[in-house]
Coordinates of C-alpha atoms in Angstrom, one line a residue:
Chain O
M17 CA 110.7 67.3 89.5
Q18 CA 113.9 69.3 89.2
E19 CA 113.8 69.0 85.5
A20 CA 110.6 71.1 85.4
L21 CA 112.3 73.9 87.3
R22 CA 115.0 75.7 85.3
F23 CA 116.3 79.1 86.2
Q24 CA 117.5 81.1 83.3
P25 CA 119.9 84.0 83.3
V26 CA 117.8 87.1 82.9
D27 CA 118.9 88.2 79.5
A28 CA 119.2 84.8 77.9
E29 CA 117.6 84.1 74.5
P30 CA 114.2 82.9 75.5
V31 CA 113.9 80.1 73.0
D32 CA 113.6 76.9 75.0
H33 CA 111.4 73.9 75.2
A34 CA 108.4 75.7 76.7
D35 CA 108.7 78.2 73.9
I36 CA 108.5 75.5 71.3
V37 CA 105.5 74.0 73.0
V38 CA 103.8 77.3 73.0
K39 CA 104.6 77.8 69.3
A40 CA 103.3 74.4 68.4
R41 CA 100.1 75.2 70.2
H42 CA 99.9 78.3 68.2
L43 CA 100.5 76.7 64.9
R44 CA 97.5 74.5 65.7
R45 CA 95.4 77.5 66.6
V46 CA 96.4 79.3 63.4
A47 CA 95.4 76.2 61.5
E48 CA 92.1 76.3 63.2
G49 CA 91.7 80.0 62.4
A50 CA 91.4 81.0 66.0
A51 CA 92.6 84.3 67.4
R52 CA 96.3 84.4 68.1
G53 CA 98.4 86.1 70.7
L54 CA 100.9 88.8 70.2
S55 CA 104.6 88.5 71.1
L56 CA 106.1 91.1 73.3
T57 CA 109.6 92.4 73.6
I58 CA 110.7 94.8 76.3
R59 CA 114.0 96.5 76.3
G60 CA 115.6 98.6 79.0
L61 CA 112.3 99.5 80.6
R62 CA 112.4 102.0 83.4
K63 CA 109.7 103.8 85.3
A64 CA 110.3 106.4 88.0
F65 CA 107.7 108.3 90.0
G66 CA 109.6 111.4 91.0
D67 CA 112.8 110.3 92.7
N68 CA 111.5 106.8 93.3
E69 CA 112.6 104.4 90.6
V70 CA 110.1 101.6 90.6
L71 CA 111.4 99.7 87.5
R72 CA 115.2 99.7 87.0
G73 CA 115.7 98.2 83.6
I74 CA 113.5 95.3 82.5
D75 CA 114.5 93.2 79.5
L76 CA 112.0 90.6 78.6
H77 CA 110.7 88.7 75.6
I78 CA 107.3 87.0 75.8
P79 CA 106.5 84.7 72.9
A80 CA 103.0 84.9 71.3
G81 CA 100.4 83.0 73.3
Q82 CA 102.6 82.4 76.4
F83 CA 101.0 82.5 79.8
V84 CA 103.4 84.6 82.0
A85 CA 102.9 85.1 85.7
I86 CA 104.7 88.0 87.5
V87 CA 105.2 87.6 91.2
G88 CA 107.0 89.6 93.8
R89 CA 106.6 91.3 97.1
S90 CA 104.3 94.3 97.3
G91 CA 105.9 97.5 96.0
C92 CA 108.4 95.5 93.8
G93 CA 107.0 97.1 90.7
K94 CA 105.0 94.2 89.2
S95 CA 101.8 96.2 88.9
T96 CA 103.7 99.1 87.4
L97 CA 105.2 96.7 84.8
L98 CA 101.7 95.5 83.9
R99 CA 100.4 99.0 83.6
L100 CA 103.2 99.9 81.2
I101 CA 102.6 96.8 79.1
A102 CA 98.9 97.6 79.0
G103 CA 99.7 101.2 77.9
L104 CA 98.0 102.8 81.0
D105 CA 101.2 104.6 81.9
A106 CA 104.1 105.8 79.8
P107 CA 107.6 104.4 80.6
T108 CA 110.4 106.8 81.8
A109 CA 112.8 105.0 79.5
G110 CA 113.0 101.9 77.4
S111 CA 110.6 100.4 74.9
I112 CA 107.8 97.9 74.7
A113 CA 107.3 96.4 71.3
F114 CA 104.6 94.0 70.2
G115 CA 105.0 91.4 67.4
E116 CA 102.6 93.5 65.4
E117 CA 101.2 97.0 66.0
P118 CA 98.2 96.2 68.2
R119 CA 94.9 97.8 67.5
A120 CA 93.1 99.4 70.5
Q121 CA 91.0 96.3 71.2
D122 CA 94.0 93.9 71.0
V123 CA 95.3 94.7 74.5
R124 CA 92.9 94.4 77.4
V125 CA 93.4 94.7 81.2
M126 CA 91.5 93.1 84.0
F127 CA 91.9 94.6 87.5
Q128 CA 91.5 93.3 91.0
E129 CA 88.2 95.3 91.2
P130 CA 85.7 94.4 88.6
R131 CA 85.1 98.1 87.7
L132 CA 81.6 97.4 86.3
L133 CA 79.3 100.3 85.6
P134 CA 76.7 99.9 88.4
W135 CA 74.1 101.7 86.3
A136 CA 74.5 99.4 83.3
R137 CA 73.0 95.9 83.1
V138 CA 75.4 93.0 82.8
L139 CA 75.1 92.8 79.0
S140 CA 75.8 96.4 78.4
N141 CA 78.7 96.2 80.7
V142 CA 80.2 93.5 78.5
E143 CA 79.4 95.6 75.4
V144 CA 81.6 98.3 76.8
G145 CA 84.5 95.9 76.1
L146 CA 83.9 96.2 72.4
G147 CA 85.4 99.7 72.4
R148 CA 84.9 101.4 69.1
Q149 CA 83.1 98.4 67.7
R150 CA 80.2 98.9 70.1
S151 CA 78.0 100.3 67.4
S152 CA 78.5 97.3 65.0
A153 CA 75.4 95.3 64.2
D154 CA 76.6 92.1 66.0
A155 CA 77.7 93.9 69.2
Q156 CA 75.0 92.4 71.3
A157 CA 75.5 88.9 69.9
R158 CA 79.2 89.1 70.6
A159 CA 78.6 90.3 74.2
E160 CA 76.1 87.5 74.7
R161 CA 78.6 84.9 73.5
A162 CA 81.3 86.3 75.8
L163 CA 78.9 86.1 78.7
V164 CA 78.0 82.5 77.9
E165 CA 81.7 81.7 77.7
V166 CA 82.2 82.8 81.3
G167 CA 79.1 80.9 82.3
L168 CA 76.9 83.9 83.0
G169 CA 74.6 83.7 80.0
D170 CA 71.5 83.8 82.3
K171 CA 72.6 87.0 84.1
R172 CA 72.6 89.3 81.1
G173 CA 69.7 91.5 82.3
Q174 CA 70.8 91.8 85.9
W175 CA 72.3 94.8 87.6
P176 CA 75.9 94.3 88.8
S177 CA 74.9 95.1 92.4
V178 CA 73.0 91.8 92.7
L179 CA 76.0 89.6 91.6
S180 CA 78.5 88.0 93.9
G181 CA 82.1 89.1 93.9
G182 CA 83.1 86.1 91.7
Q183 CA 80.3 86.7 89.3
K184 CA 81.2 90.4 89.0
Q185 CA 84.8 89.4 88.2
R186 CA 83.5 87.0 85.5
V187 CA 81.5 89.8 83.9
A188 CA 84.8 91.8 83.9
L189 CA 86.5 88.9 82.2
A190 CA 83.7 88.7 79.6
R191 CA 84.1 92.4 79.0
A192 CA 87.9 91.9 78.5
L193 CA 87.4 88.9 76.2
V194 CA 84.6 90.3 74.0
S195 CA 86.9 92.1 71.7
Q196 CA 89.0 89.0 71.3
P197 CA 92.2 90.6 72.6
R198 CA 95.6 89.3 71.6
V199 CA 97.2 90.3 74.9
L200 CA 95.3 90.1 78.1
A201 CA 96.9 91.6 81.3
F202 CA 95.6 90.6 84.6
D203 CA 96.4 92.8 87.7
E204 CA 95.7 90.4 90.6
P205 CA 92.2 89.7 89.2
L206 CA 91.4 87.1 91.9
G207 CA 93.0 88.9 94.8
A208 CA 89.6 89.9 96.3
L209 CA 87.9 86.5 96.0
D210 CA 87.5 83.7 98.5
A211 CA 89.5 80.6 98.2
L212 CA 86.9 78.4 96.4
T213 CA 85.8 81.1 94.0
R214 CA 89.4 81.8 93.3
I215 CA 90.1 78.2 92.2
S216 CA 87.1 78.0 89.9
M217 CA 88.2 81.4 88.4
Q218 CA 91.7 80.1 87.9
Q219 CA 90.2 77.2 85.9
L220 CA 88.1 79.6 83.9
L221 CA 91.1 81.8 83.1
E222 CA 93.1 78.8 82.0
R223 CA 90.2 77.5 79.8
V224 CA 89.6 80.8 78.0
W225 CA 93.3 81.3 77.5
R226 CA 93.6 77.8 75.9
D227 CA 90.5 78.5 73.8
Q228 CA 91.4 81.9 72.6
G229 CA 95.2 81.8 72.6
F230 CA 95.9 85.3 73.7
T231 CA 99.2 86.2 75.4
A232 CA 98.4 86.3 79.1
I233 CA 100.3 88.3 81.6
L234 CA 99.2 87.7 85.2
V235 CA 100.4 89.8 88.1
T236 CA 99.7 88.0 91.4
H237 CA 101.0 87.8 94.9
D238 CA 99.9 84.2 95.1
V239 CA 102.8 81.9 94.0
A240 CA 100.6 78.8 94.0
E241 CA 98.3 80.5 91.5
A242 CA 101.3 81.5 89.4
V243 CA 102.7 78.0 89.1
A244 CA 99.3 76.5 88.6
L245 CA 98.5 78.7 85.6
A246 CA 101.6 80.0 84.0
D247 CA 104.1 78.6 81.4
R248 CA 106.7 80.9 83.0
V249 CA 107.0 82.7 86.3
L250 CA 108.9 86.0 86.5
V251 CA 110.1 87.0 90.0
I252 CA 110.5 90.8 90.3
E253 CA 112.7 92.2 93.0
G254 CA 113.7 95.8 93.5
G255 CA 112.5 96.8 90.0
R256 CA 114.4 94.1 88.2
I257 CA 113.6 90.6 87.0
A258 CA 115.4 88.4 89.6
E259 CA 114.3 85.0 88.4
D260 CA 112.8 83.6 85.2
V261 CA 111.3 80.2 85.9
T262 CA 109.9 78.0 83.2
I263 CA 107.0 75.8 84.4
D264 CA 107.0 72.9 82.0
L265 CA 104.2 70.8 83.5
P266 CA 101.4 69.3 81.5
R267 CA 97.9 70.8 81.7
P268 CA 95.5 70.7 83.2
R269 CA 97.6 70.8 86.3
R270 CA 96.4 69.0 89.4
R271 CA 96.3 71.4 92.4
G272 CA 98.2 70.2 95.3
S273 CA 100.5 67.9 93.3
A274 CA 104.0 67.3 94.5
E275 CA 105.6 69.0 91.4
L276 CA 103.5 72.2 91.8
A277 CA 104.3 72.3 95.5
A278 CA 108.0 71.9 94.9
L279 CA 108.0 74.7 92.3
E280 CA 106.0 76.9 94.6
G281 CA 108.5 76.2 97.4
E282 CA 111.5 77.1 95.2
I283 CA 110.0 80.4 94.1
L284 CA 108.9 81.3 97.6
K285 CA 112.3 80.6 98.8
H286 CA 113.8 82.9 96.3
L287 CA 111.3 85.6 97.2
L288 CA 112.0 85.3 100.9
E289 CA 115.8 85.2 100.4
G290 CA 115.6 88.2 98.1
S291 CA 113.7 90.1 100.7
E292 CA 116.5 89.7 103.2
D293 CA 119.0 91.3 100.9
T294 CA 116.9 94.2 99.9
S295 CA 116.2 95.7 103.2
D296 CA 115.2 98.9 101.6
L297 CA 111.9 97.4 100.4
Chain V
M28 CA 107.4 107.7 96.9
S29 CA 104.5 108.6 94.7
L30 CA 103.7 105.0 93.8
I31 CA 103.6 104.1 97.4
D32 CA 101.4 107.2 98.0
S33 CA 99.1 106.0 95.3
L34 CA 99.0 102.4 96.4
P35 CA 97.2 102.8 99.8
R36 CA 94.4 104.6 98.1
R37 CA 93.9 101.9 95.6
K38 CA 94.2 99.3 98.3
A39 CA 91.7 101.1 100.5
F40 CA 89.3 101.2 97.7
S41 CA 89.7 97.6 96.8
S42 CA 89.1 96.5 100.3
E43 CA 85.9 98.5 100.3
V44 CA 84.8 96.6 97.2
D45 CA 86.0 93.5 98.8
A46 CA 83.8 94.1 101.9
G47 CA 80.9 94.9 99.7
S48 CA 81.1 91.8 97.6
R49 CA 81.5 89.7 100.7
E50 CA 78.3 91.0 102.1
E51 CA 76.7 90.2 98.9
N52 CA 78.2 86.7 99.1
A53 CA 76.7 86.4 102.5
S54 CA 73.3 87.4 101.4
E55 CA 73.5 84.9 98.6
H56 CA 74.3 82.2 100.9
K57 CA 71.3 83.1 102.9
S58 CA 69.1 82.7 99.9
G59 CA 70.6 79.2 99.4
A60 CA 68.6 76.0 99.7
P61 CA 68.2 75.7 103.5
F62 CA 66.5 79.1 103.8
R63 CA 64.5 79.0 100.7
S64 CA 61.4 77.4 102.3
H65 CA 61.6 80.0 105.0
R66 CA 61.6 82.8 102.5
N67 CA 58.7 81.4 100.6
G68 CA 56.8 81.1 103.8
N69 CA 57.3 84.9 104.3
S70 CA 56.4 85.8 100.8
S71 CA 53.0 84.1 101.0
S72 CA 51.9 86.7 103.5
A73 CA 53.6 89.5 101.6
P74 CA 50.8 90.4 99.1
K75 CA 48.7 91.9 102.0
L76 CA 51.5 94.2 103.0
P77 CA 51.8 96.8 100.2
K78 CA 48.2 98.2 100.8
V79 CA 48.9 98.6 104.5
D80 CA 52.4 100.0 103.7
G81 CA 50.8 102.7 101.5
L82 CA 48.5 103.8 104.4
I83 CA 51.0 103.8 107.2
P84 CA 52.5 107.3 106.4
W85 CA 49.0 108.9 106.5
I86 CA 48.1 107.6 110.0
V87 CA 49.9 110.4 111.8
P88 CA 48.6 113.3 109.7
L89 CA 45.1 111.9 109.9
A90 CA 45.4 111.6 113.7
I91 CA 46.6 115.2 114.0
V92 CA 43.6 116.5 112.0
L93 CA 41.3 114.4 114.1
V94 CA 42.7 115.7 117.4
W95 CA 42.7 119.2 116.0
Q96 CA 39.0 118.9 115.0
L97 CA 38.1 117.5 118.5
A98 CA 40.0 120.3 120.2
C99 CA 38.2 122.9 118.2
V100 CA 34.7 121.4 118.5
T101 CA 35.1 121.0 122.3
G102 CA 36.2 124.6 122.6
F103 CA 39.6 123.6 124.0
V104 CA 41.2 125.7 121.3
P105 CA 39.2 129.0 120.6
S106 CA 38.5 129.4 116.9
R107 CA 40.2 132.9 116.9
V108 CA 43.4 131.0 117.6
L109 CA 43.0 128.1 115.3
P110 CA 39.9 127.4 113.2
A111 CA 38.6 123.8 112.9
P112 CA 39.7 121.7 109.9
T113 CA 36.1 121.8 108.7
D114 CA 36.2 125.6 108.7
V115 CA 39.4 125.6 106.8
A116 CA 38.0 123.2 104.3
L117 CA 34.9 125.4 104.0
A118 CA 37.1 128.5 103.4
G119 CA 39.0 126.5 100.8
W120 CA 35.8 125.5 99.1
K121 CA 34.6 129.1 98.9
L122 CA 37.9 130.3 97.5
L123 CA 37.9 127.4 95.0
L124 CA 34.4 128.4 93.8
S125 CA 35.4 132.1 93.4
G126 CA 38.5 130.9 91.4
E127 CA 40.7 132.9 93.6
L128 CA 42.4 129.8 95.1
I129 CA 43.3 128.3 91.8
R130 CA 44.6 131.6 90.5
N131 CA 46.9 132.1 93.5
I132 CA 48.1 128.6 93.5
W133 CA 48.8 128.8 89.8
V134 CA 50.7 132.1 90.2
S135 CA 52.8 130.6 93.0
F136 CA 53.4 127.4 91.1
W137 CA 54.5 129.3 88.1
R138 CA 56.9 131.5 90.0
A139 CA 58.4 128.5 91.8
S140 CA 58.9 126.5 88.6
I141 CA 60.4 129.3 86.5
G142 CA 62.7 130.4 89.4
F143 CA 63.7 126.8 89.9
V144 CA 64.4 126.2 86.2
I145 CA 66.5 129.3 85.9
G146 CA 68.5 128.9 89.2
G147 CA 68.7 125.1 88.9
G148 CA 69.8 125.3 85.3
I149 CA 72.6 127.8 86.0
G150 CA 73.6 125.9 89.1
F151 CA 73.7 122.6 87.1
A152 CA 75.7 124.2 84.4
F153 CA 78.3 125.6 86.8
G154 CA 78.4 122.3 88.6
L155 CA 79.2 120.5 85.4
A156 CA 81.7 123.1 84.3
N157 CA 83.6 123.2 87.6
G158 CA 83.4 119.4 88.0
L159 CA 84.8 118.7 84.6
S160 CA 87.3 121.6 84.1
Q161 CA 90.0 122.5 86.6
L162 CA 90.3 125.9 85.0
S163 CA 86.6 126.7 85.4
A164 CA 86.7 125.5 89.0
K165 CA 89.7 127.7 89.8
L166 CA 88.1 130.7 88.1
T167 CA 84.7 130.6 89.7
D168 CA 84.5 128.2 92.7
T169 CA 86.0 130.6 95.3
T170 CA 83.6 133.4 94.2
L171 CA 80.6 131.1 94.4
Q172 CA 81.6 129.8 97.8
M173 CA 81.7 133.4 99.1
V174 CA 78.3 134.3 97.6
R175 CA 76.9 131.1 99.1
N176 CA 77.6 132.3 102.6
I177 CA 75.3 135.2 102.2
P178 CA 71.7 134.1 103.2
H179 CA 69.8 134.8 100.1
L180 CA 66.8 136.1 102.0
A181 CA 69.1 138.8 103.4
L182 CA 69.0 140.2 99.9
I183 CA 65.3 141.0 100.0
P184 CA 65.6 144.7 100.8
L185 CA 68.1 145.0 98.0
V186 CA 66.0 143.0 95.6
I187 CA 62.9 145.1 96.4
L188 CA 65.0 148.3 95.6
W189 CA 66.2 146.7 92.4
F190 CA 63.0 145.1 91.1
G191 CA 60.2 146.6 93.2
I192 CA 57.6 144.0 93.9
D193 CA 57.7 142.8 90.3
E194 CA 57.6 139.2 89.3
S195 CA 61.3 139.3 88.6
A196 CA 62.0 140.0 92.3
K197 CA 60.5 136.7 93.3
L198 CA 62.1 134.8 90.4
F199 CA 65.5 136.2 91.3
L200 CA 65.2 135.2 94.9
V201 CA 64.0 131.7 94.1
A202 CA 66.6 131.2 91.4
L203 CA 69.3 132.3 93.8
G204 CA 68.1 130.1 96.6
V205 CA 67.9 127.0 94.3
F206 CA 71.2 127.7 92.6
F207 CA 73.5 126.6 95.5
P208 CA 72.2 123.2 96.5
I209 CA 72.1 122.2 92.8
Y210 CA 75.5 123.6 92.1
L211 CA 77.2 122.1 95.1
N212 CA 75.7 118.6 94.7
T213 CA 76.3 118.4 91.0
L214 CA 79.9 119.4 91.6
H215 CA 80.3 117.0 94.5
G216 CA 78.7 114.2 92.4
I217 CA 81.0 114.7 89.5
R218 CA 84.1 115.0 91.7
T219 CA 83.3 111.7 93.5
V220 CA 82.7 109.5 90.5
D221 CA 85.0 106.5 91.0
P222 CA 88.3 107.4 89.2
Q223 CA 88.7 103.6 88.5
L224 CA 85.6 103.6 86.4
I225 CA 86.8 106.6 84.5
E226 CA 90.1 104.9 83.9
M227 CA 88.2 101.8 82.8
G228 CA 86.1 103.9 80.3
R229 CA 89.3 105.4 78.8
I230 CA 90.9 102.0 78.5
Y231 CA 87.9 100.7 76.6
G232 CA 88.2 103.7 74.2
M233 CA 85.3 105.8 75.3
T234 CA 85.3 109.3 73.8
D235 CA 84.9 112.3 76.2
G236 CA 81.2 112.5 75.2
E237 CA 80.6 108.8 75.9
L238 CA 82.6 109.0 79.1
F239 CA 80.4 111.8 80.3
R240 CA 77.2 110.1 79.2
R241 CA 78.0 106.5 80.3
V242 CA 80.2 107.0 83.4
I243 CA 80.4 110.5 84.8
F244 CA 76.8 111.7 84.6
P245 CA 75.2 108.4 85.9
G246 CA 77.8 108.4 88.6
A247 CA 76.9 111.9 89.7
L248 CA 73.2 111.4 89.4
P249 CA 72.5 110.2 93.0
S250 CA 74.2 113.3 94.3
I251 CA 72.4 115.5 91.9
F252 CA 69.1 114.2 93.2
V253 CA 70.1 115.1 96.7
G254 CA 70.7 118.6 95.5
L255 CA 67.3 118.6 93.7
R256 CA 65.4 117.7 96.8
F257 CA 67.2 120.3 98.9
A258 CA 66.5 122.8 96.2
L259 CA 62.8 122.0 96.2
G260 CA 62.6 122.7 99.9
I261 CA 64.5 126.0 99.5
M262 CA 62.3 126.9 96.5
W263 CA 59.1 126.9 98.6
L264 CA 60.7 128.6 101.6
T265 CA 62.0 131.4 99.5
L266 CA 58.7 131.8 97.7
I267 CA 56.7 132.0 100.9
V268 CA 58.9 134.7 102.3
A269 CA 59.1 136.7 99.1
E270 CA 55.3 136.5 98.6
T271 CA 54.4 137.5 102.1
I272 CA 56.8 140.5 102.0
A273 CA 56.4 141.8 98.5
A274 CA 53.7 140.5 96.2
S275 CA 50.3 141.4 94.8
S276 CA 49.2 137.8 94.0
G277 CA 50.1 134.3 95.0
L278 CA 49.6 132.1 98.0
G279 CA 51.7 134.2 100.3
Y280 CA 49.9 137.3 99.3
M281 CA 46.6 135.5 99.9
A282 CA 47.7 134.7 103.4
M283 CA 48.8 138.2 104.1
Q284 CA 45.6 139.7 102.8
A285 CA 43.6 137.3 104.9
R286 CA 45.6 138.4 108.0
E287 CA 44.5 142.0 107.2
F288 CA 40.9 141.0 107.4
M289 CA 41.4 138.5 110.3
L290 CA 40.4 135.6 108.1
I291 CA 42.4 133.1 110.1
D292 CA 40.9 130.1 108.3
V293 CA 42.3 131.4 105.0
V294 CA 45.7 131.9 106.6
V295 CA 45.7 128.3 107.9
L296 CA 44.5 127.1 104.5
S297 CA 47.4 128.7 102.6
I298 CA 49.9 127.2 105.1
L299 CA 48.4 123.8 104.5
I300 CA 48.5 124.3 100.7
Y301 CA 52.2 125.1 101.0
A302 CA 52.7 121.8 102.9
L303 CA 50.8 119.9 100.2
L304 CA 52.7 121.5 97.4
G305 CA 56.0 120.8 99.1
K306 CA 55.0 117.2 99.6
L307 CA 54.0 117.0 95.9
A308 CA 57.3 118.3 94.7
D309 CA 59.2 115.9 96.9
S310 CA 57.1 113.0 95.7
A311 CA 57.7 114.0 92.1
S312 CA 61.5 114.1 92.7
R313 CA 61.4 110.8 94.4
A314 CA 59.5 109.2 91.6
L315 CA 62.0 110.5 89.2
E316 CA 64.8 109.2 91.4
R317 CA 63.3 105.7 91.5
L318 CA 62.9 105.8 87.7
T319 CA 66.5 106.8 86.9
L320 CA 68.3 105.1 89.8
S321 CA 66.7 101.7 89.4
W322 CA 70.3 100.3 89.3
H323 CA 71.0 101.5 92.8
P324 CA 70.8 98.9 95.5
A325 CA 68.8 101.4 97.6
F326 CA 66.1 101.4 95.0
Q327 CA 65.9 97.8 94.3
K328 CA 62.8 96.1 95.7
K329 CA 63.1 92.5 96.4

């Protein structure tokens, strides 16, 4: 149980066992000709809003295809980090470099809110995700495939307003997936869902990630979700990476297993201890 | 601090979304298996309902006409005060045969439409410009808000001095009256489009044109329709006043002429025609609304 949990110093070279596993999985995918994730290197990243410095120097390397979860208390800067990675905001200082220069459709974001166009049917909402490729001949076929992949093939002609919260979020996932992104950033995508829908969505996220092999970055406040899904959990505190935990458990992981619970407990303990030191949060 | 400032707004919004989706969840649960038979049971009696539904709004107007007729026939209301509906209908028939009625309705309809198109068009253009461009809003919004506070009918003396009792006087007044509801609601509609949807559109690489066509305009449309219906009401109001005060044709003129000759049935007839035209305009805008807002939960029939 303890073997699974290894805390690394923040700036250590990230090559370790989990990395090799990820790479091996990628080699297999490349051999199969599937889409491949992009690696990501962040150096000295800072972000300030006025006088308030939210990120105070992040150094991070994410290997291609890794599933990284970012946890932390609210206001710790985890969502800001995600927005910087996704290119929604510009950093105050530092750099974010991808393994290759990504095209516009290579990096996609999924938010806590589905952000569907209420006046567009489900299928055209998914087509929005194709970006500039919308006008291509196979756009509709690709959108349909993405809908089938999230299990909503029969809802293509519905208005978003008749879908349940979980279904809306699955449409948003299909929209993010339809351009076959190489980096997919999730900003608490399951935060607004009820417990059961949340678990099935977690399974869906894991499945599409394994199928498509994109690099996944998941911001969540739910530590159980982080350890269940991620190869690696980053704990952010006061704008810095406080812990970098490798989760080296076989998949699919069984919810409620002792290993997961132990990991969750460890990380929660760090989070709670950290919060006592940083009374300014 | 600014991140924290921006967070509660996002949170507040997402909790709204949250509440909304939970409601929908709840309604889905209701349509689940245990209730299905119950629902089917209801729907078996449903086919009869639409016909009755269509008639219900007309019960009250019909009853009023009936009471009115009775009151006149029994002499409870003297015909010098209010002619019986049958007399009004007869006056209408006579005017219809002489062609006078159609001509006057057509003149009024034409004035209303042209004035509406001009004023609504300009209002819509200003609404778009000020909703989309900060510069344009800074430049013109304050001025427009000042002008808005002048009741446009107060301009009638001035308008008569400017244009006489020419067509342009009526068109000017209608256009001015229609301008503000369209302008304000277009502006409001564009300003209140969900910024998260706009961000989403940008993330997915929409050009400015696409963003307007696929996100901003459809998002502003419900509000634009509110403005449209307000404007239609103001359009008739303005026209009636303008035509009764300064005109040589049209429904208002017909009513004023009839007053000169004590033809009270024609006066009542023109009032009723105004009511009918107003209702027609409103129904037309509602039909258009249903057509273009079929995505909106309020317009989805189950």
